[in-house]
Short mmCIF file of C-alpha atoms and ligand atoms in Angstrom, two decimals:
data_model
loop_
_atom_site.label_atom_id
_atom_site.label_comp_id
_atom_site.label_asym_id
_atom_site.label_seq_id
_atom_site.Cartn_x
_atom_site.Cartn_y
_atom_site.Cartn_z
CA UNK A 1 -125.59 -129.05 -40.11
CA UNK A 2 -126.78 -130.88 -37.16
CA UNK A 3 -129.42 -128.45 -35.88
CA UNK A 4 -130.87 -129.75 -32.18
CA UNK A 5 -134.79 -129.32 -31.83
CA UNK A 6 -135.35 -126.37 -29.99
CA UNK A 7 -136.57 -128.07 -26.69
CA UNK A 8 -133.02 -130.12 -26.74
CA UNK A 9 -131.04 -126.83 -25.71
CA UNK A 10 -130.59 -126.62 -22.22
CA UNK A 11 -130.99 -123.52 -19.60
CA UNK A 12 -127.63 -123.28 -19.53
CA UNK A 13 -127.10 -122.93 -23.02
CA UNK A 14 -129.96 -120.64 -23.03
CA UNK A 15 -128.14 -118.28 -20.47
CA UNK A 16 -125.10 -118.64 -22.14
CA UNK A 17 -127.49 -117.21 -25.40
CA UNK A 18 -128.27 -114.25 -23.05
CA UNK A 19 -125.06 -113.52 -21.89
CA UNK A 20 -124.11 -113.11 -25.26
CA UNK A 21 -127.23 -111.06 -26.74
CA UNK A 22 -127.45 -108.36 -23.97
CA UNK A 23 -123.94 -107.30 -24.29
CA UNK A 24 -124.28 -106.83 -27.67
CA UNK A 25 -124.09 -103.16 -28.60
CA UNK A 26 -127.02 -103.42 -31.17
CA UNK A 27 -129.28 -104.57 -28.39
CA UNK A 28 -128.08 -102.70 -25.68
CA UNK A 29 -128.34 -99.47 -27.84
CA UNK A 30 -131.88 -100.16 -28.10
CA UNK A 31 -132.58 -100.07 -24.40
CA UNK A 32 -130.30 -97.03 -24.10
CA UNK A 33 -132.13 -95.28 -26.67
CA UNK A 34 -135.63 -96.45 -26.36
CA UNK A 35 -138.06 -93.12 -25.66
CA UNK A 36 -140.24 -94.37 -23.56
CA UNK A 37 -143.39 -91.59 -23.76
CA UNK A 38 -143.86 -93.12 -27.51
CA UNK A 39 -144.62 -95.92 -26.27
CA UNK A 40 -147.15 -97.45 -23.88
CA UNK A 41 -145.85 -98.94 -20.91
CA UNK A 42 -148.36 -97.16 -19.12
CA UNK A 43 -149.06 -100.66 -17.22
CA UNK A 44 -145.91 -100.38 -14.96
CA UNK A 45 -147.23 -97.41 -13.12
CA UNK A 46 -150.72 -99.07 -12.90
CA UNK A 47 -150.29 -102.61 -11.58
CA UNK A 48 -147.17 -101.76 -9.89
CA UNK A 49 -149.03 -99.17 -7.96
CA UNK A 50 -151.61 -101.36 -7.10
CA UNK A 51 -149.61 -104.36 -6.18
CA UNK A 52 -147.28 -101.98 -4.11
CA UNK A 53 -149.95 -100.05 -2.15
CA UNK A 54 -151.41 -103.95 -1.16
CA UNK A 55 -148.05 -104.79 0.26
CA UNK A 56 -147.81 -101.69 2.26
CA UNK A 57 -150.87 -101.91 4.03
CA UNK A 58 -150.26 -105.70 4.34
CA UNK A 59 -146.32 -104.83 5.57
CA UNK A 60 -146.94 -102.08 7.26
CA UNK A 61 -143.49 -101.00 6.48
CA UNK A 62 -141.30 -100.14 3.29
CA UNK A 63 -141.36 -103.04 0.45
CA UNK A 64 -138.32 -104.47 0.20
CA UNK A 65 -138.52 -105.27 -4.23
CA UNK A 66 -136.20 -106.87 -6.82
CA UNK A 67 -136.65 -106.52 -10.26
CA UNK A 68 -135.38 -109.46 -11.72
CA UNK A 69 -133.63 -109.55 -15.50
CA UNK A 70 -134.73 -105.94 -14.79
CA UNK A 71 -132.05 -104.72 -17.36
CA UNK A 72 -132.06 -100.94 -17.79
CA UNK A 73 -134.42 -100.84 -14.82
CA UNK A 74 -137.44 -100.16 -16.18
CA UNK A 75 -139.67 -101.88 -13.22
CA UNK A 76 -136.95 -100.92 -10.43
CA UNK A 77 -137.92 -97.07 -11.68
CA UNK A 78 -141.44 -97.07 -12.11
CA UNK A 79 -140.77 -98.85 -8.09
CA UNK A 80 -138.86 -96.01 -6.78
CA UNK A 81 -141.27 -92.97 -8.29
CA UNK A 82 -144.40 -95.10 -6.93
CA UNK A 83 -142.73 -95.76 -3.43
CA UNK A 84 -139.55 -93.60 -3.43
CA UNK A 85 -138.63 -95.49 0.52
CA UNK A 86 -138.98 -98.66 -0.64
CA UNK A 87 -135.76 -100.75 -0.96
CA UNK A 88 -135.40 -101.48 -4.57
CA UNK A 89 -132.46 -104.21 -6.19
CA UNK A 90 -132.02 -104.47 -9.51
CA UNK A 91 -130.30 -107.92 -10.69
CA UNK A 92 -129.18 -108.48 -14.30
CA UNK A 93 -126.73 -110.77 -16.07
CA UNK A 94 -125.77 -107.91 -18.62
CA UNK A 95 -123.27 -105.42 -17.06
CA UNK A 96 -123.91 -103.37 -20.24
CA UNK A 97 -127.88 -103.19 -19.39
CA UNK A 98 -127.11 -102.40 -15.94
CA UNK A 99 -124.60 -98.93 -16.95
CA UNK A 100 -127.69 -97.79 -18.73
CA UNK A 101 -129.54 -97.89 -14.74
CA UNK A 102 -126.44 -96.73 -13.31
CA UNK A 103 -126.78 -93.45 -15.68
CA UNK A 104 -130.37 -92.85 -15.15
CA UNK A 105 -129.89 -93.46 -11.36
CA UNK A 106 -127.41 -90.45 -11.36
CA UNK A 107 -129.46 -88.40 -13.44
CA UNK A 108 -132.56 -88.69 -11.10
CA UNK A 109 -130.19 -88.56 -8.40
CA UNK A 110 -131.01 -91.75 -7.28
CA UNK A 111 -128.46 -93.42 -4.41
CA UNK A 112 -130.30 -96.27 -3.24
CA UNK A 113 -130.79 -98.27 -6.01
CA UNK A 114 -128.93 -101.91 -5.58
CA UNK A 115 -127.70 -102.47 -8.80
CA UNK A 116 -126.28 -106.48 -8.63
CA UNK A 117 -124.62 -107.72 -12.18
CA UNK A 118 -125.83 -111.58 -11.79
CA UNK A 119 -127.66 -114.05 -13.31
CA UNK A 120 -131.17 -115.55 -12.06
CA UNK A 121 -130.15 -118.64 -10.54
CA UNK A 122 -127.42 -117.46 -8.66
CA UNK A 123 -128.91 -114.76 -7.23
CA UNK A 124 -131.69 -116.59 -5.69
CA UNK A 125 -128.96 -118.97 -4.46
CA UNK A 126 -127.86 -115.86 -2.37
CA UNK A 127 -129.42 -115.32 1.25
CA UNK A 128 -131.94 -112.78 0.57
CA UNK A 129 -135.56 -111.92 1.07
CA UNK A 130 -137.53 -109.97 -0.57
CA UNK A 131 -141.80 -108.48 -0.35
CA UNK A 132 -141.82 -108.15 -4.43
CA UNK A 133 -140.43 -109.67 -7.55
CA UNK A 134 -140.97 -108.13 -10.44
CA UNK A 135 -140.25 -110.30 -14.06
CA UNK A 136 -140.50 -107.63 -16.33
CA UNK A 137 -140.41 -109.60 -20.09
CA UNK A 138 -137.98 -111.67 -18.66
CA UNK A 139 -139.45 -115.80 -18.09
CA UNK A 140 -139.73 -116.30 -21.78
CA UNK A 141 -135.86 -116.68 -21.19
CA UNK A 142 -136.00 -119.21 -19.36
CA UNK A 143 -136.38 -123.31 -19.97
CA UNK A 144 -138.36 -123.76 -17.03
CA UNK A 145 -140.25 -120.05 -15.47
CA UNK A 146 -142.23 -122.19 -13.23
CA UNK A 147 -139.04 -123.42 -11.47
CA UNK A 148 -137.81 -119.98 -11.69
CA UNK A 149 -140.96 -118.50 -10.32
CA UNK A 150 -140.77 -121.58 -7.13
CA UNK A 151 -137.33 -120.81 -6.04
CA UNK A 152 -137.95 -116.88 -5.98
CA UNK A 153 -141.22 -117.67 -3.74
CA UNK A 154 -138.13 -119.84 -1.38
CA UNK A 155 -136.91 -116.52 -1.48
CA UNK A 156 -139.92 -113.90 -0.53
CA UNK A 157 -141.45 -112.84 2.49
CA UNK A 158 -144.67 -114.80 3.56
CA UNK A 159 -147.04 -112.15 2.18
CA UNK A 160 -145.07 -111.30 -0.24
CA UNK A 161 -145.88 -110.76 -4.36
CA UNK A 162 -144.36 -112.11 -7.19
CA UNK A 163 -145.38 -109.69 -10.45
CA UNK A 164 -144.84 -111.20 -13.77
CA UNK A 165 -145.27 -108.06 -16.26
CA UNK A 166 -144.90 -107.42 -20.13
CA UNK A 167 -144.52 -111.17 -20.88
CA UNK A 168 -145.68 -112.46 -24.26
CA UNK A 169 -148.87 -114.88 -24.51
CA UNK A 170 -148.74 -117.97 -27.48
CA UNK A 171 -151.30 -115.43 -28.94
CA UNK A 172 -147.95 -113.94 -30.29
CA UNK A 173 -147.68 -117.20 -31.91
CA UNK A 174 -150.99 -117.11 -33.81
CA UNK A 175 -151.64 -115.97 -37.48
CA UNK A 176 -154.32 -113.79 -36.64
CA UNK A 177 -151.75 -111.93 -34.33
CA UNK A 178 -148.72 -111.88 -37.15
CA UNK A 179 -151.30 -110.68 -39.46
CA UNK A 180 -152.15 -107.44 -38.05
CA UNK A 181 -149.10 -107.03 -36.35
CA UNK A 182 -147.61 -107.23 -40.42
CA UNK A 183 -150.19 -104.59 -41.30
CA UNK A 184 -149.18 -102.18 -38.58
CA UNK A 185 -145.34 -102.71 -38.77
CA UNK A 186 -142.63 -100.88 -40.84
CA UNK A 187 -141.70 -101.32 -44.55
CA UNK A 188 -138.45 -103.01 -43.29
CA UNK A 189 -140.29 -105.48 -41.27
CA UNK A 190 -142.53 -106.01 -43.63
CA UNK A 191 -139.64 -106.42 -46.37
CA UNK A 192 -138.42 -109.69 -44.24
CA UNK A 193 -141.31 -110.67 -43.28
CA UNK A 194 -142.13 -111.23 -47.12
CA UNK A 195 -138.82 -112.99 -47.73
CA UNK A 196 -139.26 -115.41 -44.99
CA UNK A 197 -142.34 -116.11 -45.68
CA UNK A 198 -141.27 -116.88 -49.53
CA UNK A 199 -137.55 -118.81 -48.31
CA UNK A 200 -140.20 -120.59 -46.32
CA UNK A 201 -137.55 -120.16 -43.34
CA UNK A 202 -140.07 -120.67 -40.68
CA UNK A 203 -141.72 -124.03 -40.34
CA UNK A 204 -143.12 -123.70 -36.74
CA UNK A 205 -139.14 -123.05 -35.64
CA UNK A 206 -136.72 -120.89 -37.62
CA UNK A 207 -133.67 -122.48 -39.53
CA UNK A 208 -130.75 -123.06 -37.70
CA UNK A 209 -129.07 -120.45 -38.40
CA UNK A 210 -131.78 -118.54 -36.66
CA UNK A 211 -132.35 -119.65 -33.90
CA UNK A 212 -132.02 -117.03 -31.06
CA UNK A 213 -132.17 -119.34 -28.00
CA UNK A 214 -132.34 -116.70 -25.43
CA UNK A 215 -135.84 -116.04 -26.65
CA UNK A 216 -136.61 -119.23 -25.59
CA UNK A 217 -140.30 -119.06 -25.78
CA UNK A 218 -140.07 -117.25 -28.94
CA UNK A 219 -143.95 -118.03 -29.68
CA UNK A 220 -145.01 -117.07 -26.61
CA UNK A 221 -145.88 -118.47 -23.30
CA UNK A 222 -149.15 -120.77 -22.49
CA UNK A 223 -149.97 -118.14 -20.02
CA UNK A 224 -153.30 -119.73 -18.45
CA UNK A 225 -151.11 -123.13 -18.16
CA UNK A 226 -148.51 -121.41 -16.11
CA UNK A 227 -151.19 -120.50 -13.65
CA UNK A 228 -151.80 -124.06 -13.30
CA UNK A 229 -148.84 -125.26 -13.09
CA UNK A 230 -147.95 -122.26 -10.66
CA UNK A 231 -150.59 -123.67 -8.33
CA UNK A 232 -148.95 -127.07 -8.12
CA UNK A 233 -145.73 -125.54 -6.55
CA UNK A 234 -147.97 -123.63 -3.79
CA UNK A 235 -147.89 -120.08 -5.73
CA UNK A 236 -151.63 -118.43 -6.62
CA UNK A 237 -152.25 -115.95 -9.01
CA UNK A 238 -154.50 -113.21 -7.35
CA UNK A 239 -155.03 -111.92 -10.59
CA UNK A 240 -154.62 -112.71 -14.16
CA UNK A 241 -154.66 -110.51 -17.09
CA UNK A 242 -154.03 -109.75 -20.47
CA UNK A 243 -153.32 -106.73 -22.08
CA UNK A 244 -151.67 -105.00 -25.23
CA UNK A 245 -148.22 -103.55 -24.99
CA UNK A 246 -145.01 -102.46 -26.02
CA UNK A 247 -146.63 -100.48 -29.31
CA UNK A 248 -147.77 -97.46 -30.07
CA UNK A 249 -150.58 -96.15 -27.79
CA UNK A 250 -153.01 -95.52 -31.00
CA UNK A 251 -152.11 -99.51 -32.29
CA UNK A 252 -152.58 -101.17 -28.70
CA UNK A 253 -155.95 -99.25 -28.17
CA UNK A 254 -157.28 -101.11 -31.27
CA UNK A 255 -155.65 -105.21 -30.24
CA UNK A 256 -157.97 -105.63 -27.55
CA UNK A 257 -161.16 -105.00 -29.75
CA UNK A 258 -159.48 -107.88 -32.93
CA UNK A 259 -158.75 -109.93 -29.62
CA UNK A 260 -155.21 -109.26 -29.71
CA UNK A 261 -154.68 -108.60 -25.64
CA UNK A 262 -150.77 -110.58 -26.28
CA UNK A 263 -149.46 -109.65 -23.03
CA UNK A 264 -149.85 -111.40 -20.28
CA UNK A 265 -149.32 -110.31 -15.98
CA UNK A 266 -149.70 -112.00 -13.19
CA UNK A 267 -149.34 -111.64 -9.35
CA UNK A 268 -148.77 -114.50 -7.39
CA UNK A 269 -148.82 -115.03 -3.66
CA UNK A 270 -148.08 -117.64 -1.31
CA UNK A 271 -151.44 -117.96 0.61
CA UNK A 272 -154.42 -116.34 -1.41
CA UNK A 273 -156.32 -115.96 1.74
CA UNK A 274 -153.70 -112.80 2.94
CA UNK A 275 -154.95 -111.02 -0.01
CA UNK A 276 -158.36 -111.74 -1.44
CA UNK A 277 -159.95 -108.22 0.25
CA UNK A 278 -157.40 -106.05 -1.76
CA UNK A 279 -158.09 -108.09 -5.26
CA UNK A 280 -161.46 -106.68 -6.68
CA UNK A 281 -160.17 -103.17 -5.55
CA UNK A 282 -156.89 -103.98 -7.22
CA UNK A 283 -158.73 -104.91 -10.29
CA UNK A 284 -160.97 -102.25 -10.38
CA UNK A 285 -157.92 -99.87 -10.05
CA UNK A 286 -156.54 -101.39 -12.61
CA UNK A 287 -159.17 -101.49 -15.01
CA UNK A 288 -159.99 -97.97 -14.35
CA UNK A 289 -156.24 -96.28 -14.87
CA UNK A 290 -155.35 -98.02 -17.98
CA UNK A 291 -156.03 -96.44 -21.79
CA UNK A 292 -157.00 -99.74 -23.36
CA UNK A 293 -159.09 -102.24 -22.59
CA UNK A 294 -157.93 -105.45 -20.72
CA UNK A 295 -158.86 -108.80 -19.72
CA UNK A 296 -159.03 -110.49 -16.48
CA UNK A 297 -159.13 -114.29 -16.02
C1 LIG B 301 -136.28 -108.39 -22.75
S1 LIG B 301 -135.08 -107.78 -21.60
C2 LIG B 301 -136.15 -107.08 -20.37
C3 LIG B 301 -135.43 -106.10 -19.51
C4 LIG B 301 -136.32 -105.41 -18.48
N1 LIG B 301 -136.85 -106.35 -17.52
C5 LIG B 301 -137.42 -104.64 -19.16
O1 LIG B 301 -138.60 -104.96 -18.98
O2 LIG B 301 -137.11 -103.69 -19.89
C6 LIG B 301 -134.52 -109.28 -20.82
C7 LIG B 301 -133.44 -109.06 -19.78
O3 LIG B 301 -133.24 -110.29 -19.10
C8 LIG B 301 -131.88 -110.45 -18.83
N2 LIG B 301 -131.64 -111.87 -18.60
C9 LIG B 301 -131.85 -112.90 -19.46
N3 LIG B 301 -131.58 -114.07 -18.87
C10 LIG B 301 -131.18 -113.78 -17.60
C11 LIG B 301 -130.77 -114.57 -16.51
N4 LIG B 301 -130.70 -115.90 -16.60
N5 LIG B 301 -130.43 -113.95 -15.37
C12 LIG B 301 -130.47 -112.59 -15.27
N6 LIG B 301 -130.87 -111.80 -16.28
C13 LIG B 301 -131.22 -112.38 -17.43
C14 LIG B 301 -131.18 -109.88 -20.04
O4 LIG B 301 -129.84 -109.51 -19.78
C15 LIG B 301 -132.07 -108.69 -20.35
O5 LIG B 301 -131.62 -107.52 -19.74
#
């Protein structure tokens, strides 16, 4: 079989990958069915309260937000609860992800929620502004999030905020990571974990047969090189930090202290000097509300 190296695929090809996994009724199950209390997104509320109550002072009037590859809506929610009169859009390629919003909107009796079935690029080909993006676990599906990240800033208000949430550091890529995350994780996992490790499927890549392009940065993303390159295109992270997430509140508390903070946020501006009053407050915020400890850079 002629297998291509992974970096050989293309973002098309990679969209065309996530076209096809988030209308799969496996996957979309999960979202519908995911109980969110059990686990520990506590973070949305946190930084998205911070970064939210910055704009308004800054705006002066309702944030206009888009949460981007926002699927079932998970950032476009925590938006409306924070803010309930800001103007929230909620863009995803998956029309199946999106009917899982569309429910929950009508069960919280929520009307204003734009719900747009699109994919990334062509929505920001659109004429639209917006104060925030939110990129909820959503650039390690993309070839290139720095382009990404530059053509929404073409596409935001000058003091607007890009928030990159939830998004998984190379730390995710790193035995000392895949080791206790083995240790913690169920007998299944830990079943085909065992067999993979003894097929020896995984040399740096998996096999061809399993590769899973729409995870394109399926080890992870160099998080403090994005910030660099980030600069280079004229956007600034205010603040960087990394954090535990996704598990279960009792197994995140403990990653920070084996040096496990995997997740990765950032918000980005367009011209740091609009913002750097509101950042040690933001930070201090931060570092105050959440459960587990965190890192800044
Ligand atoms: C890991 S899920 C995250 C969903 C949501 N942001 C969250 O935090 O729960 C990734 C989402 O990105 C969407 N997606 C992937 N590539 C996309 C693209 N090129 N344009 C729009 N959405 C995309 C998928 O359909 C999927 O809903």
């Amino acid at each position: 079989m002629n297998v291509k190296e992974w970096h050989e695929y293309s973002e098309e090809e990679i969209l065309q990958a996530n076209i096809e996994k988030y209308q799969r009724d496996d996957i979309v199950k999960f979202y519908a069915d995911y109980e969110e209390p059990r686990y520990a997104y506590i973070e949305y509320e946190i930084i998205l309260a911070a970064v939210l109550k910055a704009l308004r002072e800054k705006l002066g009037r309702p944030v206009r937000a888009v949460d981007m590859c926002g699927g079932a809506g998970k950032a476009a929610f925590v938006i409306k609860s924070i803010q309930p009169d800001s103007e929230v859009t909620l863009v995803d390629l998956s029309d199946k992800m999106l009917e899982i919003a569309r429910q929950r909107a009508a069960k919280l009796g929520l009307k204003d929620l734009n719900i747009v079935a699109a994919d990334a690029f062509s929505f920001l080909q659109q004429d639209v502004e917006f104060d925030l993006f939110v990129y909820s676990s959503a650039l390690h599906h993309f070839k290139d999030p720095v382009n990404l990240l530059r053509l929404s800033a073409d596409r935001m208000s000058p003091k607007g905020l890009i928030t990159v949430i939830a998004e998984p550091s190379s730390l995710i890529g790193s035995r000392r990571f895949r080791f206790f995350r083995f240790l913690a994780a169920s007998s299944d996992y830990k079943v085909r974990a065992i067999k993979e490790c003894f097929q020896q499927k995984f040399k740096g890549k998996p096999a061809g047969e399993e590769i899973d392009i729409a995870e394109y940065h399926y080890t992870g993303i160099d998080d403090h090189q994005l910030c660099r390159d980030l600069v280079s295109v004229g956007l600034h992270p205010l603040m960087h930090l990394r954090y535990p997430t996704g598990g279960e509140l009792k197994t995140i508390k403990i990653m920070p202290y084996l040096g496990l903070c995997w997740a990765f946020g950032t918000i980005l501006c367009l011209s740091p000097d609009d913002y750097r009053a509101n950042v040690e407050p933001m930070k201090q915020y931060i570092k105050k509300q959440l459960p587990f400890r965190i890192r800044f850079y």
